[in-house]
Coordinates of N, CA and C in Angstrom, one line a residue:
M9 N 14.6 -146.0 -78.5 CA 15.2 -144.9 -79.4 C 14.4 -143.4 -79.6
K10 N 13.5 -143.6 -79.7 CA 12.3 -142.3 -79.7 C 12.3 -141.6 -78.3
Q11 N 12.5 -142.3 -77.3 CA 12.6 -141.7 -75.9 C 14.0 -141.1 -75.8
L12 N 15.0 -141.9 -76.1 CA 16.1 -141.3 -76.2 C 16.4 -139.7 -77.2
R13 N 15.7 -139.9 -78.2 CA 15.7 -138.6 -79.0 C 15.1 -137.4 -78.4
H14 N 13.9 -137.8 -77.7 CA 12.9 -136.9 -77.0 C 13.7 -136.4 -75.9
W15 N 14.6 -137.0 -74.9 CA 15.1 -136.4 -74.0 C 16.6 -135.7 -74.5
A16 N 17.0 -135.9 -75.3 CA 18.4 -135.2 -76.3 C 17.9 -133.7 -76.7
C17 N 16.6 -134.0 -77.2 CA 16.0 -132.4 -77.6 C 15.7 -131.6 -76.5
I18 N 15.1 -132.2 -75.4 CA 14.8 -131.4 -74.1 C 16.0 -130.7 -73.7
L19 N 17.1 -131.8 -73.5 CA 18.3 -131.4 -73.0 C 19.0 -130.4 -73.8
G20 N 19.0 -130.4 -75.3 CA 19.7 -129.5 -76.2 C 19.0 -128.2 -76.2
C21 N 17.6 -128.2 -76.1 CA 17.0 -127.0 -76.1 C 17.2 -126.2 -75.0
G22 N 17.2 -127.3 -73.7 CA 17.6 -126.5 -72.2 C 18.8 -125.8 -72.3
L23 N 19.9 -126.4 -72.8 CA 21.1 -125.8 -72.9 C 21.1 -124.5 -73.5
S24 N 20.6 -124.8 -74.9 CA 20.4 -123.3 -75.3 C 20.2 -122.1 -74.9
L25 N 19.1 -122.5 -74.3 CA 18.4 -121.3 -73.6 C 19.1 -120.8 -72.1
N26 N 19.7 -121.9 -71.5 CA 20.5 -121.6 -70.3 C 21.9 -121.1 -70.6
C27 N 22.5 -121.5 -71.6 CA 23.9 -121.1 -71.7 C 24.2 -119.9 -72.6
S28 N 23.2 -119.2 -72.8 CA 23.5 -117.9 -73.9 C 24.6 -116.9 -73.3
P29 N 25.3 -116.5 -74.4 CA 26.4 -115.6 -74.0 C 26.0 -114.3 -73.7
T30 N 24.6 -114.0 -74.0 CA 24.1 -112.7 -73.8 C 24.1 -112.0 -72.2
P31 N 24.8 -111.1 -72.0 CA 24.5 -110.6 -70.5 C 23.1 -110.1 -70.2
P32 N 22.7 -110.3 -68.9 CA 21.5 -109.7 -68.5 C 21.3 -108.0 -68.7
R33 N 20.1 -107.7 -69.0 CA 20.1 -106.1 -69.3 C 20.0 -105.5 -68.0
E34 N 20.4 -104.1 -67.8 CA 20.1 -103.3 -66.8 C 18.7 -102.7 -66.9
V35 N 18.1 -102.7 -65.7 CA 16.7 -102.5 -65.7 C 16.5 -101.0 -65.1
R36 N 16.4 -100.0 -65.3 CA 16.1 -98.6 -64.6 C 14.4 -98.4 -64.4
I37 N 14.2 -98.1 -63.2 CA 13.1 -97.7 -62.8 C 12.9 -96.3 -62.8
S38 N 11.9 -95.7 -63.6 CA 11.7 -94.4 -63.4 C 10.4 -94.0 -63.0
P39 N 9.8 -92.7 -62.0 CA 8.5 -92.7 -61.8 C 7.9 -92.3 -63.2
P40 N 6.6 -92.7 -63.0 CA 5.6 -92.7 -64.2 C 5.4 -91.0 -64.4
E41 N 5.3 -90.7 -65.7 CA 5.1 -89.3 -66.1 C 3.8 -88.9 -65.4
P42 N 3.8 -87.8 -64.8 CA 2.5 -87.4 -64.1 C 1.5 -86.7 -65.3
T43 N 0.4 -87.1 -64.8 CA -0.5 -86.3 -65.6 C -1.2 -84.9 -64.9
L44 N -0.6 -84.1 -65.8 CA -0.9 -82.6 -65.0 C -1.9 -81.8 -66.0
S45 N -2.5 -80.8 -65.3 CA -3.3 -79.8 -66.0 C -2.5 -78.8 -66.9
E46 N -3.1 -77.9 -67.4 CA -2.5 -76.7 -68.3 C -1.8 -75.6 -67.3
N47 N -2.0 -75.5 -65.9 CA -1.7 -75.0 -64.9 C -0.1 -75.3 -64.7
V48 N 0.4 -76.6 -64.9 CA 1.5 -77.0 -64.3 C 2.3 -77.4 -65.5
R49 N 3.3 -76.6 -65.6 CA 4.4 -76.8 -66.5 C 5.7 -77.7 -66.2
V50 N 6.0 -78.8 -67.1 CA 7.1 -79.8 -66.7 C 8.4 -79.3 -67.5
L51 N 9.3 -78.5 -66.8 CA 10.8 -78.2 -67.6 C 11.8 -79.0 -67.2
D52 N 12.6 -79.4 -68.4 CA 13.7 -79.9 -68.2 C 14.7 -79.1 -67.6
P53 N 15.8 -79.5 -66.9 CA 16.9 -78.7 -66.2 C 17.3 -77.5 -67.0
A54 N 17.7 -77.7 -68.2 CA 18.1 -76.4 -68.8 C 17.0 -75.3 -69.1
A55 N 15.5 -75.6 -69.3 CA 14.7 -74.7 -69.4 C 14.2 -74.4 -68.1
A56 N 14.5 -75.1 -66.9 CA 14.3 -74.6 -65.8 C 15.2 -73.6 -65.1
K57 N 16.3 -73.7 -65.6 CA 17.5 -72.7 -65.2 C 17.2 -71.5 -65.9
V58 N 16.9 -71.5 -67.1 CA 16.4 -70.3 -67.9 C 15.2 -69.7 -67.2
W59 N 14.1 -70.3 -67.0 CA 12.9 -70.0 -66.4 C 13.3 -69.3 -65.0
M60 N 14.0 -69.8 -64.3 CA 14.3 -69.2 -62.8 C 14.9 -68.1 -62.9
E61 N 16.0 -67.7 -63.9 CA 16.5 -66.7 -64.1 C 15.8 -65.6 -64.7
S62 N 14.7 -65.8 -65.3 CA 14.0 -64.7 -65.7 C 12.5 -64.5 -64.8
H63 N 12.4 -65.2 -63.5 CA 11.6 -64.9 -62.8 C 11.9 -65.0 -61.3
D64 N 12.5 -63.7 -61.3 CA 13.1 -63.6 -59.9 C 12.0 -63.6 -58.4
E65 N 10.7 -63.3 -59.0 CA 9.9 -63.3 -57.9 C 9.2 -64.5 -57.5
A66 N 9.7 -65.6 -58.3 CA 9.3 -66.9 -58.0 C 9.6 -67.6 -56.7
L67 N 8.7 -68.2 -56.3 CA 9.1 -69.1 -55.1 C 9.4 -70.5 -55.4
I68 N 10.9 -71.0 -54.8 CA 11.3 -72.3 -55.5 C 11.1 -73.1 -54.2
I69 N 10.5 -74.2 -54.5 CA 10.3 -75.1 -53.4 C 10.7 -76.1 -53.7
D70 N 11.5 -76.8 -52.4 CA 12.1 -78.2 -52.5 C 11.3 -78.8 -51.6
A71 N 10.5 -80.0 -52.4 CA 9.4 -80.8 -51.7 C 10.4 -82.3 -51.0
R72 N 11.4 -82.3 -51.2 CA 12.2 -83.3 -50.5 C 12.0 -83.1 -49.0
E73 N 12.5 -84.2 -48.3 CA 12.6 -84.2 -46.6 C 13.7 -83.2 -46.4
D74 N 13.6 -82.5 -45.3 CA 14.3 -81.9 -44.5 C 15.7 -82.5 -44.5
S75 N 15.8 -83.8 -44.2 CA 17.2 -84.4 -44.4 C 17.9 -84.8 -45.6
E76 N 17.1 -84.8 -46.8 CA 17.6 -84.6 -48.0 C 18.2 -83.3 -48.7
F77 N 17.3 -82.3 -48.2 CA 17.6 -80.6 -48.5 C 19.1 -80.4 -47.7
K78 N 19.2 -81.1 -46.5 CA 20.5 -80.6 -45.7 C 21.8 -81.6 -46.3
E79 N 21.3 -82.6 -46.6 CA 22.5 -83.6 -46.9 C 22.9 -83.6 -48.4
H80 N 22.2 -83.4 -49.5 CA 22.4 -83.7 -50.7 C 22.1 -82.4 -51.6
G81 N 22.4 -81.3 -50.7 CA 22.1 -79.8 -51.6 C 20.7 -79.6 -52.0
R82 N 20.8 -78.3 -52.5 CA 19.6 -77.7 -53.0 C 20.0 -76.8 -54.2
L83 N 18.5 -76.3 -55.0 CA 18.7 -75.3 -56.0 C 19.2 -74.1 -55.1
P84 N 19.6 -73.3 -55.9 CA 19.7 -71.7 -55.5 C 18.2 -71.1 -55.1
K85 N 18.2 -70.2 -54.1 CA 17.2 -69.6 -53.5 C 15.9 -70.7 -53.3
A86 N 16.3 -72.0 -53.0 CA 15.1 -73.1 -52.6 C 14.8 -73.0 -51.0
T87 N 13.5 -72.9 -51.1 CA 12.9 -72.9 -49.6 C 12.3 -74.5 -49.4
N88 N 12.7 -75.2 -48.4 CA 12.3 -76.6 -48.0 C 11.0 -76.6 -47.4
L89 N 10.1 -77.1 -48.2 CA 8.5 -77.2 -47.6 C 8.3 -78.6 -47.6
S90 N 8.6 -79.8 -47.0 CA 8.6 -81.1 -47.3 C 7.0 -81.4 -47.6
Q91 N 6.7 -82.0 -48.6 CA 5.4 -82.6 -48.9 C 4.6 -83.4 -47.9
L92 N 5.4 -83.9 -46.9 CA 4.9 -85.0 -46.0 C 4.0 -84.5 -45.1
A93 N 4.6 -82.9 -45.0 CA 3.6 -82.1 -43.9 C 2.4 -81.9 -44.4
G94 N 2.2 -82.2 -45.6 CA 0.7 -82.1 -46.1 C 0.0 -80.5 -46.0
D95 N -0.8 -80.6 -45.4 CA -1.6 -79.4 -45.0 C -0.8 -78.4 -44.7
S96 N 0.0 -78.4 -43.9 CA 1.0 -77.3 -43.3 C 1.7 -76.6 -44.5
V97 N 1.9 -77.6 -45.4 CA 2.4 -76.7 -46.8 C 1.5 -75.8 -47.5
L98 N 0.5 -76.3 -47.5 CA -0.8 -75.6 -48.2 C -1.2 -74.6 -47.2
E99 N -1.0 -74.6 -45.8 CA -1.4 -73.4 -45.0 C -0.5 -72.6 -45.1
R100 N 0.9 -72.9 -45.1 CA 1.9 -71.5 -45.3 C 2.1 -70.9 -46.4
L101 N 1.4 -71.3 -47.6 CA 1.3 -70.8 -48.7 C -0.4 -70.2 -49.1
A102 N -1.0 -70.1 -47.9 CA -2.5 -69.6 -48.2 C -2.3 -68.3 -48.2
D103 N -1.4 -67.5 -48.1 CA -1.3 -65.8 -48.2 C -0.8 -65.4 -49.4
E104 N -0.1 -66.4 -50.2 CA 0.6 -65.9 -51.5 C -0.6 -66.0 -52.8
P105 N -0.4 -65.0 -53.6 CA -1.4 -64.6 -54.6 C -1.5 -66.0 -55.4
P106 N -2.7 -66.5 -55.8 CA -2.7 -67.7 -56.8 C -2.2 -67.5 -58.0
D107 N -1.7 -66.4 -58.6 CA -0.9 -66.5 -59.8 C 0.6 -66.3 -59.5
R108 N 1.1 -66.3 -58.5 CA 2.5 -66.2 -58.3 C 3.3 -67.4 -58.8
P109 N 4.4 -67.1 -59.6 CA 5.1 -68.0 -60.0 C 5.7 -69.1 -59.1
I110 N 5.4 -70.5 -59.1 CA 6.0 -71.3 -58.2 C 6.8 -72.4 -59.2
F111 N 8.2 -72.7 -58.5 CA 8.7 -73.8 -59.3 C 9.1 -74.8 -58.2
I112 N 8.6 -75.9 -58.3 CA 8.9 -77.2 -57.4 C 9.6 -78.3 -57.9
Y113 N 10.6 -78.6 -56.9 CA 11.3 -80.0 -57.4 C 11.4 -80.8 -56.3
C114 N 11.9 -82.0 -56.4 CA 11.9 -83.1 -55.3 C 13.3 -83.9 -56.2
A115 N 13.4 -85.2 -55.3 CA 14.9 -85.9 -55.9 C 14.7 -86.2 -57.5
L116 N 13.2 -86.9 -57.8 CA 13.1 -87.6 -59.2 C 11.9 -86.7 -59.9
G117 N 11.1 -86.1 -59.2 CA 9.9 -85.5 -60.0 C 8.6 -86.0 -59.4
A118 N 8.3 -86.9 -58.6 CA 7.0 -87.6 -58.1 C 6.7 -86.8 -57.3
R119 N 7.5 -86.4 -56.0 CA 6.8 -85.6 -55.0 C 6.4 -84.3 -55.5
S120 N 7.2 -83.6 -56.2 CA 7.0 -82.1 -57.1 C 5.5 -82.2 -57.5
A121 N 5.3 -83.5 -58.5 CA 4.1 -83.3 -59.2 C 2.9 -83.6 -58.3
W122 N 3.1 -84.3 -57.3 CA 2.2 -84.5 -56.2 C 1.7 -83.3 -55.6
L123 N 2.9 -82.4 -55.1 CA 2.3 -81.2 -54.5 C 2.1 -79.9 -55.6
A124 N 2.5 -80.2 -56.8 CA 1.8 -79.2 -57.8 C 0.0 -79.4 -57.8
E125 N -0.2 -80.6 -57.9 CA -1.6 -81.2 -58.1 C -2.4 -80.5 -57.0
Q126 N -1.7 -80.8 -55.6 CA -2.3 -80.0 -54.4 C -2.4 -78.6 -54.6
L127 N -1.3 -78.0 -54.9 CA -1.5 -76.6 -55.1 C -2.4 -76.2 -55.7
E128 N -2.7 -76.6 -57.1 CA -3.7 -76.6 -58.0 C -5.0 -76.6 -57.5
T129 N -5.3 -77.4 -56.9 CA -6.6 -77.7 -56.1 C -6.9 -76.4 -55.2
K130 N -6.0 -75.8 -54.7 CA -6.1 -74.9 -54.0 C -6.1 -73.3 -54.9
G131 N -5.9 -73.3 -56.0 CA -6.2 -72.3 -57.0 C -5.1 -71.8 -57.6
F132 N -3.8 -72.4 -57.1 CA -2.8 -71.6 -57.7 C -2.6 -72.1 -59.3
T133 N -2.2 -71.1 -60.2 CA -2.3 -71.3 -61.4 C -1.0 -71.3 -62.2
N134 N 0.0 -71.0 -61.7 CA 1.5 -70.5 -62.2 C 2.4 -71.6 -61.6
L135 N 2.2 -73.0 -62.0 CA 3.2 -73.9 -61.4 C 4.2 -74.5 -62.3
Q136 N 5.2 -74.6 -62.0 CA 6.3 -75.4 -62.8 C 7.0 -76.6 -62.1
I137 N 7.3 -77.4 -62.6 CA 8.0 -78.4 -61.7 C 9.3 -78.9 -62.8
L138 N 10.1 -79.5 -62.1 CA 11.5 -79.9 -62.5 C 11.3 -81.2 -63.1
K139 N 11.3 -81.5 -64.3 CA 11.4 -82.9 -65.1 C 12.7 -83.7 -64.5
G140 N 12.4 -84.9 -63.9 CA 13.8 -85.8 -63.3 C 14.2 -85.1 -62.0
G141 N 13.6 -84.2 -61.6 CA 14.1 -83.8 -60.3 C 15.6 -83.2 -60.0
L142 N 15.9 -83.1 -58.8 CA 17.4 -82.8 -58.5 C 18.5 -83.7 -59.2
H143 N 18.2 -85.1 -59.5 CA 19.0 -85.7 -60.1 C 19.4 -85.4 -61.3
A144 N 18.2 -84.8 -62.0 CA 18.6 -84.5 -63.5 C 19.3 -83.2 -63.5
W145 N 18.8 -82.4 -62.8 CA 19.5 -81.0 -62.6 C 21.2 -81.2 -62.4
K146 N 21.5 -82.0 -61.4 CA 22.9 -82.3 -61.2 C 23.5 -83.0 -62.4
D147 N 22.9 -84.0 -63.0 CA 23.4 -84.7 -64.1 C 23.9 -83.7 -65.3
A148 N 22.8 -82.8 -65.4 CA 23.1 -81.7 -66.5 C 24.2 -80.8 -66.0
G149 N 24.8 -81.0 -65.0 CA 26.0 -79.9 -64.5 C 25.7 -78.6 -64.0
L150 N 24.3 -78.4 -63.7 CA 23.7 -77.3 -63.0 C 24.3 -77.1 -61.7
P151 N 24.3 -75.7 -61.0 CA 24.7 -75.5 -59.9 C 23.9 -75.8 -58.7
V152 N 24.5 -76.4 -57.6 CA 23.7 -76.7 -56.7 C 24.4 -76.1 -55.4
V153 N 23.4 -75.7 -54.3 CA 24.2 -75.1 -52.9 C 24.3 -76.3 -52.1
T154 N 25.5 -76.7 -51.8 CA 26.0 -77.6 -50.9 C 25.9 -77.1 -49.7
P155 N 25.7 -78.0 -48.8 CA 25.7 -78.2 -47.0 C 27.1 -77.8 -46.6

């Protein structure tokens, strides 16, 4: 009898755990927040739009792959400088003044943070990145130049 109660308890506990009416939760994975210096400002889409409107002289860099740039649209006035090209991006910007305002974005934010870190090591001091990348920009309903 003692063994029967033991199995009933195990079976009852197992049923209560496995037959829960609670649906599984959706899990969203976001890139980690970058640790950036004071030379790099992280702007949400609304603040980025205002910043770009007040900085006509800024260089707007799209750090996504060329195929992403062509297929998924881009920010107005953006130049595609794929960060996978590594040193060639830094070479292309070698003649730029180190205090020129530069705005960098990618799809979600990780590549732009990486490129901002690389530019900072080369002496650039006026860097901005888009928090949440182009996805956040589009979600905010802001304008995108489409192919």
